[in-house]
CSV table of C-alpha atoms in Angstrom, one decimal:
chain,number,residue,atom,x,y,z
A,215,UNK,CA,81.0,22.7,246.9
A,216,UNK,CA,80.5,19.6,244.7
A,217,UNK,CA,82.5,16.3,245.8
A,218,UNK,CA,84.5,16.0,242.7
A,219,UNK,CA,87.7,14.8,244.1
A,220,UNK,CA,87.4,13.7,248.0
A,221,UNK,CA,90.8,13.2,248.7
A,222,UNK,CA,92.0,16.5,247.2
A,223,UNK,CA,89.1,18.5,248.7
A,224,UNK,CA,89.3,17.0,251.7
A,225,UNK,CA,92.7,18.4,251.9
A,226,UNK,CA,91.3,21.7,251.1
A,227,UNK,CA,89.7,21.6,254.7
A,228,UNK,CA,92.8,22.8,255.9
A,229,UNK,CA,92.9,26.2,254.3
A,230,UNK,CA,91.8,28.2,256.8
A,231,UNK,CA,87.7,28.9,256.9
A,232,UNK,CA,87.5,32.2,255.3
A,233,UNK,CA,90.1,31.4,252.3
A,234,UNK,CA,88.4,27.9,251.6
A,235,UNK,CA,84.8,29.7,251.6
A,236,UNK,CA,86.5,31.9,249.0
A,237,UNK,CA,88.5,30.2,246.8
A,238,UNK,CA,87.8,26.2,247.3
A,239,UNK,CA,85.4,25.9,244.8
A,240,UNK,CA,87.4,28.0,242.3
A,241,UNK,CA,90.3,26.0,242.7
A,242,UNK,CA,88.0,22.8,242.3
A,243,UNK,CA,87.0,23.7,239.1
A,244,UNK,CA,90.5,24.8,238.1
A,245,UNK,CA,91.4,21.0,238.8
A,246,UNK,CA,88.8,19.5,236.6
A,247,UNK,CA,89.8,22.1,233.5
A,248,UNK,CA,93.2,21.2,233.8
A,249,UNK,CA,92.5,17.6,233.7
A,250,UNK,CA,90.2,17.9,231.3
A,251,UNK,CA,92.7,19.3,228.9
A,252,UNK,CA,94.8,16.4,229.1
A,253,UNK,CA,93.9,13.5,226.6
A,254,UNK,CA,96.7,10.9,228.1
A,255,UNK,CA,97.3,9.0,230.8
A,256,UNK,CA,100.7,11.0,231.8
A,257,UNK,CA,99.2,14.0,231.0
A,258,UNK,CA,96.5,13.4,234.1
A,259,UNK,CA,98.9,12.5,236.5
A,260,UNK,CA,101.6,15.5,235.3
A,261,UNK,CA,98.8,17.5,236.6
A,262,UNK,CA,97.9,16.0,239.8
A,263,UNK,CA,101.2,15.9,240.5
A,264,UNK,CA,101.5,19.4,240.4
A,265,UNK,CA,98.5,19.7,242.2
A,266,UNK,CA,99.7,18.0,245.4
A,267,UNK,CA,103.3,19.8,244.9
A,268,UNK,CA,101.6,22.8,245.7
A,269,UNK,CA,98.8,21.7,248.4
A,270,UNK,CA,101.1,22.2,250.9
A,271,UNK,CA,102.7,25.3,250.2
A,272,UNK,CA,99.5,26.9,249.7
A,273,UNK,CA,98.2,25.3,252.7
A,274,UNK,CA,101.0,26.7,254.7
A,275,UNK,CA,101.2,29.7,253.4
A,276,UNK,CA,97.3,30.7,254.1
A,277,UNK,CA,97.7,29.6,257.7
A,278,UNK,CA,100.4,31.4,258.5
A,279,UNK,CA,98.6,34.5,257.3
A,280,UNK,CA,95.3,33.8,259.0
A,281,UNK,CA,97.3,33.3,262.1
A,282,UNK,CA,98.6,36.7,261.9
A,283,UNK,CA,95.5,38.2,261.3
A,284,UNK,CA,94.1,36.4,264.8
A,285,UNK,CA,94.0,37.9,268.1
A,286,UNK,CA,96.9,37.0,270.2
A,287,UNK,CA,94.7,34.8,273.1
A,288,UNK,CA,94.3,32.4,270.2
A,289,UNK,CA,97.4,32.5,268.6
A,290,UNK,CA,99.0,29.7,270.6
A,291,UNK,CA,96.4,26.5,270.3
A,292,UNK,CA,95.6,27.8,266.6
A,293,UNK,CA,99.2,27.4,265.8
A,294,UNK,CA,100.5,24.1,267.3
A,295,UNK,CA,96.7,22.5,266.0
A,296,UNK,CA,97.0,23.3,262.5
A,297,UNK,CA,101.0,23.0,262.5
A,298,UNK,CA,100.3,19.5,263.6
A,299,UNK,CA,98.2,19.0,260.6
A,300,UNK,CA,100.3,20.7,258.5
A,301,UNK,CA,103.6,18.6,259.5
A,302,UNK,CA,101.1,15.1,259.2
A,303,UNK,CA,100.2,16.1,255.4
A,304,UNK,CA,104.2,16.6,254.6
A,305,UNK,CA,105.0,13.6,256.2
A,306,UNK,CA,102.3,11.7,254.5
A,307,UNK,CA,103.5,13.2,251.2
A,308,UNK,CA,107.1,12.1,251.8
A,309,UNK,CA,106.4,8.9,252.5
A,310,UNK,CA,104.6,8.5,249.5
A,311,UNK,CA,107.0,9.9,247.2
A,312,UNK,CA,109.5,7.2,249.1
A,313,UNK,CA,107.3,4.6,249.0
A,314,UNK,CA,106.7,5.2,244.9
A,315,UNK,CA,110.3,5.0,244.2
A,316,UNK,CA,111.0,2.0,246.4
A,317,UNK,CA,108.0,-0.4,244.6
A,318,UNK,CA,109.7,1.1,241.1
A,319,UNK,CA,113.1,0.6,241.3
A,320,UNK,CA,113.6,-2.1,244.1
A,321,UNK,CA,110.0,-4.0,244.3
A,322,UNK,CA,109.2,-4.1,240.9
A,323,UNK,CA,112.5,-5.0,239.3
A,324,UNK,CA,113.3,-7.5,242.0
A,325,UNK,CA,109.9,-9.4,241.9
A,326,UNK,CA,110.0,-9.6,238.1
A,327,UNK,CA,113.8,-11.1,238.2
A,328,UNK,CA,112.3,-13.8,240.8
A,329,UNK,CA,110.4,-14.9,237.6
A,330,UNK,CA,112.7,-14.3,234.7
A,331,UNK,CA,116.0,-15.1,236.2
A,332,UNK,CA,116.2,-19.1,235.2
A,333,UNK,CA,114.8,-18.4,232.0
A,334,UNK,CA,117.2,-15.4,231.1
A,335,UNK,CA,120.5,-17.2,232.6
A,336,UNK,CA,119.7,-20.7,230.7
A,337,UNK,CA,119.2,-19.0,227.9
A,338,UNK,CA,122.8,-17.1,228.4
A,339,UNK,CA,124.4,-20.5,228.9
A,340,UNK,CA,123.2,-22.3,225.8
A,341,UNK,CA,124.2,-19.6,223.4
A,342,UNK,CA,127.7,-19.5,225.5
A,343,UNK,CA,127.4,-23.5,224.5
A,344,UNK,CA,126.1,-23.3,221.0
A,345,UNK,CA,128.9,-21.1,220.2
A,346,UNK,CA,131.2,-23.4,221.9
A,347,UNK,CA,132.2,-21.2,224.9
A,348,UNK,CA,134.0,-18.9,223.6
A,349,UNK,CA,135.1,-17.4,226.7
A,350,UNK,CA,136.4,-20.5,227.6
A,351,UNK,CA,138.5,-20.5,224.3
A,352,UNK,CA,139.7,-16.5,223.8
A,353,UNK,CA,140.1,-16.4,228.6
A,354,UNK,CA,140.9,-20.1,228.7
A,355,UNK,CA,144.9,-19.6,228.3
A,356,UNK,CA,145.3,-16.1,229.5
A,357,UNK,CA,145.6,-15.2,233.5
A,358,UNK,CA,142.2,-13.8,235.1
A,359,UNK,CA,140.2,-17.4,234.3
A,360,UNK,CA,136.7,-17.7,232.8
A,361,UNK,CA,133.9,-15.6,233.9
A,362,UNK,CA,131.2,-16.4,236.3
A,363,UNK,CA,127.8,-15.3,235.1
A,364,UNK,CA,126.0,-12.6,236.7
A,365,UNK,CA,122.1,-11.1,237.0
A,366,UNK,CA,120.4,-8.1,237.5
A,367,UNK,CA,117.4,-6.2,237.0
A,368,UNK,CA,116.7,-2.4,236.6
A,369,UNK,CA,113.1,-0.8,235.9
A,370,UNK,CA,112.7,1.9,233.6
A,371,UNK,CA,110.5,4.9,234.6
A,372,UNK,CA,110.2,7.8,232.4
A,373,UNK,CA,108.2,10.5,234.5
A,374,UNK,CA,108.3,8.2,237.3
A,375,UNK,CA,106.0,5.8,235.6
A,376,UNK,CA,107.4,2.2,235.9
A,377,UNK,CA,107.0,1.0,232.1
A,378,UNK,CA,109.6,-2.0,231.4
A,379,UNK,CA,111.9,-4.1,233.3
A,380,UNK,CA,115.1,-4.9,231.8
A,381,UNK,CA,116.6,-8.3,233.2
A,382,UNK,CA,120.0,-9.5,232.1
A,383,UNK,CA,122.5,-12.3,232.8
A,384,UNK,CA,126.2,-11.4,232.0
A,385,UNK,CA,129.5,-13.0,231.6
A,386,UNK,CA,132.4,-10.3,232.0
A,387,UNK,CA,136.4,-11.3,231.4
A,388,UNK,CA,139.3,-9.2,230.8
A,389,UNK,CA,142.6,-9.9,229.6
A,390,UNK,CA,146.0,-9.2,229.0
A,391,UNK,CA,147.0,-10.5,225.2
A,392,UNK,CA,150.1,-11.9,225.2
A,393,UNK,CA,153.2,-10.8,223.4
A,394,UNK,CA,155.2,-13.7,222.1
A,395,UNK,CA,154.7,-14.7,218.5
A,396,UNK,CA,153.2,-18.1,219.5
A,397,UNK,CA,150.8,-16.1,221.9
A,398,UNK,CA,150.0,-13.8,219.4
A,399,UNK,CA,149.1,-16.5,216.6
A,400,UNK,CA,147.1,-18.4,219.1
A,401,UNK,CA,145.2,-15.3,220.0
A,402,UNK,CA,144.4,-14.4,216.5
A,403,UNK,CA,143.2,-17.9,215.2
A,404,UNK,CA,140.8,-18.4,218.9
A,405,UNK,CA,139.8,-14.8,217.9
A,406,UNK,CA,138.7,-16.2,214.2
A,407,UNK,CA,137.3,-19.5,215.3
A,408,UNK,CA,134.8,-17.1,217.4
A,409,UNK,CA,134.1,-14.8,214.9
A,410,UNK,CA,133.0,-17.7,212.7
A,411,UNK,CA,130.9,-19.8,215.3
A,412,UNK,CA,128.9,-15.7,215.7
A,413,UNK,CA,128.2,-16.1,212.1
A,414,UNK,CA,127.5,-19.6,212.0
A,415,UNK,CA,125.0,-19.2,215.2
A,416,UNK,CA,123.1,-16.5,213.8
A,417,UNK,CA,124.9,-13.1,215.1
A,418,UNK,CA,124.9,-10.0,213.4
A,419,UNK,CA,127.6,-7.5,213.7
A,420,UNK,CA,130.1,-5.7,212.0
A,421,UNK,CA,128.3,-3.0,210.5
A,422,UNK,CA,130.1,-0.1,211.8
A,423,UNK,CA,133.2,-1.5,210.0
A,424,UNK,CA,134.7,-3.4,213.1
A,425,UNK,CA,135.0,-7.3,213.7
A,426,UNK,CA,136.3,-9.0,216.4
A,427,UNK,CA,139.9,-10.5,214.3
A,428,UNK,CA,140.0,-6.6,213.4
A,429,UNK,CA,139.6,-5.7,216.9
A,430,UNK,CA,142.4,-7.9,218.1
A,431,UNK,CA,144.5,-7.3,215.4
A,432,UNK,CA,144.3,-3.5,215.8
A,433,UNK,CA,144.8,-4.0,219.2
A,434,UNK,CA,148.5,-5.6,218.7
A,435,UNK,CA,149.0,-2.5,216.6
A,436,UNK,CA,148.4,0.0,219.2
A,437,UNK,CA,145.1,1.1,217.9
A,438,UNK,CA,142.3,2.3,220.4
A,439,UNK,CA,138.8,1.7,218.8
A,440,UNK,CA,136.3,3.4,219.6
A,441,UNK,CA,133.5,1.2,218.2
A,442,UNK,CA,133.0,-2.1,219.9
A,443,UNK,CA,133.5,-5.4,218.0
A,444,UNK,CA,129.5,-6.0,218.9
A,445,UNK,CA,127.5,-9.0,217.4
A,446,UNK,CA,123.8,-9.6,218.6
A,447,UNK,CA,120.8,-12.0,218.2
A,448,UNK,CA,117.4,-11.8,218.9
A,449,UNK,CA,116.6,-15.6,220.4
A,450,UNK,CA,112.9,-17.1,220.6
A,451,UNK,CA,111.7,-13.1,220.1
A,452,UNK,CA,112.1,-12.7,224.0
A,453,UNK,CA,115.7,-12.6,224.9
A,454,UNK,CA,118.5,-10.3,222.9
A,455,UNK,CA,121.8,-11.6,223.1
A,456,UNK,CA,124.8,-9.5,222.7
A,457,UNK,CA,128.7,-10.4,222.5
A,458,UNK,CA,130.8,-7.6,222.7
A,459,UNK,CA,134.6,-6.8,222.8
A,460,UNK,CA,136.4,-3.4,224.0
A,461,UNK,CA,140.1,-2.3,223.6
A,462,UNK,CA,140.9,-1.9,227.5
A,463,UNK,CA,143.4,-0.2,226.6
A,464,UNK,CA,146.4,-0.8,223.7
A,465,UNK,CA,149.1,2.0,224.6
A,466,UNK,CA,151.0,1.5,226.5
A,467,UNK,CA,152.3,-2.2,226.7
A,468,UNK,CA,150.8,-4.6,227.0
A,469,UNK,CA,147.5,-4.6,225.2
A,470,UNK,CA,144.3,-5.9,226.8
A,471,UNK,CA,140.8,-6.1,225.7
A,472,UNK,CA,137.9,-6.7,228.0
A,473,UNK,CA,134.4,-8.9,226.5
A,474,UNK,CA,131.1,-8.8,227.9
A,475,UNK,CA,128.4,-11.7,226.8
A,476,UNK,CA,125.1,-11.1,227.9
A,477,UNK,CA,121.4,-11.9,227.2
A,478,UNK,CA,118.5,-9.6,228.5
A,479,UNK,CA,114.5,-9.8,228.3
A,480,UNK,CA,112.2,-7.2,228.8
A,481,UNK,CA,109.2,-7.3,230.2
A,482,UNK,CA,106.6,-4.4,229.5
A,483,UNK,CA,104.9,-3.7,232.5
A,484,UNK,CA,102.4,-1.3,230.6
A,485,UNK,CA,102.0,-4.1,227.1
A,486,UNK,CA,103.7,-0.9,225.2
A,487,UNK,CA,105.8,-3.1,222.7
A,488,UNK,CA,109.7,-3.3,223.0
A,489,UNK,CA,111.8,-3.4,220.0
A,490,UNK,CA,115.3,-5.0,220.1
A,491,UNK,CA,118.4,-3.3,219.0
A,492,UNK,CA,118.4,-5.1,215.9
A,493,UNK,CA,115.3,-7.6,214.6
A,494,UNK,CA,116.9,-10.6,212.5
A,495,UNK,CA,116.7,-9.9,208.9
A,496,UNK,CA,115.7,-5.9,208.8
A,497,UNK,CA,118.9,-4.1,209.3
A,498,UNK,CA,122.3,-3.9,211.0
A,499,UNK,CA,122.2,-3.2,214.7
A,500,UNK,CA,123.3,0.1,216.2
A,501,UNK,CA,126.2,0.9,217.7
């Protein structure tokens, strides 16, 4: 039998003797069609992970039938021996599959966000400056306080393949508007004075028909938007900052809304390119 793949023939070993003088180098050569079908990257490992899915069924499967066909002064040491083997490979299996998901979705993301995290939350706190803080200005007067900034990282993994790390440092505040007319007015000019600063600072929003004074203002009329009032900006092409404002809820009395500012940089652990939701200059971002 040619040594094509050593680890996954060497697992063949544990077929029983007869079987694996039958069928090993069949199901060799099964392996290297299947692969060779398979132009990309994913496609490869789709197929050995099948592969090693069904190792062990197969493996258990064809010992349990050449036990049966054994004489009975045998059966014992036959069974606990390749049982033994049997239970190693599953447990070696599982801790692989534990270990994978582990390094991709606490390792990986964690690691990376040792790296990124200054970057990511200075570059948070000089837009919140350059715009003039506008949490401090829409939150300042209303109960809750200002928002502390916080940071996280998540990995995406399509097929289980880590491919980008998404690191972000967020601001979160919600609010109770208030009522009164003086209240209100104060509201509605902080909520203008930000909208204009956005503009001013380079954010683009608004395209799906809602602004931030319409936001507010709807909000005091008992309207529940659906769309956010969401403005973004792509900074230095690596971070894509994003100020957004929800209707927590306008019926019934009284109305809050809830904003989240946040900047987030991707890093592509594969080089596959990331695109932002919206690139300065070529279009309106989606909502």
């Amino acid at each position: 039998m040619p040594n094509r793949f050593p680890i996954y023939e060497l697992f063949l070993r544990l077929y029983p003797k007869r079987y694996r003088q039958q069928y090993a180098d069949q199901m060799v050569q099964t392996l290297a069609d299947m692969l060779e079908d398979q132009s990309g990257r994913s496609g490869r490992l789709m197929v050995w992970l099948r592969a090693s899915s069904e190792l062990p069924v197969g493996i258990v499967q064809q010992n349990i039938t050449s036990i049966g066909e054994k004489s009975m002064n045998k059966l014992a040491a036959t069974t606990n021996k390749r049982l033994a083997i049997i239970a190693g490979v599953l447990i070696v299996i599982v801790a692989a599959v534990a270990l994978h998901k582990w390094t991709a979705y606490t390792a990986i993301p964690n690691s990376t966000g040792f790296f990124y995290k200054n970057g990511i939350h200075a570059t948070l706190l000089d837009q919140n400056r350059q715009l003039t803080n506008p949490m401090a200005t829409l939150y300042g007067g209303l109960p809750g306080g200002l928002p502390l900034a916080k940071y996280d990282c998540n990995t995406q993994a399509p097929k289980g393949i880590p491919m980008t790390v998404y690191c972000q440092s967020t601001m979160r505040a919600y609010a109770k508007l208030p009522q009164d007319d003086t209240g209100k007015q104060r509201i509605l000019q902080d909520v203008a004075t930000i909208e204009a600063a956005l503009k001013a600072q380079g954010y683009h929003g608004g395209g799906n028909g809602v602004t931030l004074s319409s936001l507010v203002s709807g909000t005091y009329e008992g309207k529940d938007y659906s769309p956010d009032a969401y403005y973004e900006k792509v900074v230095d092409k690596r971070y894509d900052c994003v100020f957004d404002t929800t209707v927590a809820y306008a019926n019934p009395q009284p109305a809050a809304i809830s904003t989240q500012f946040w900047c987030t940089r991707s890093i592509n652990l594969l080089g596959i390119p990331h695109h932002n939701t919206y690139q300065s200059g070529k279009g309106t971002p989606a909502y």
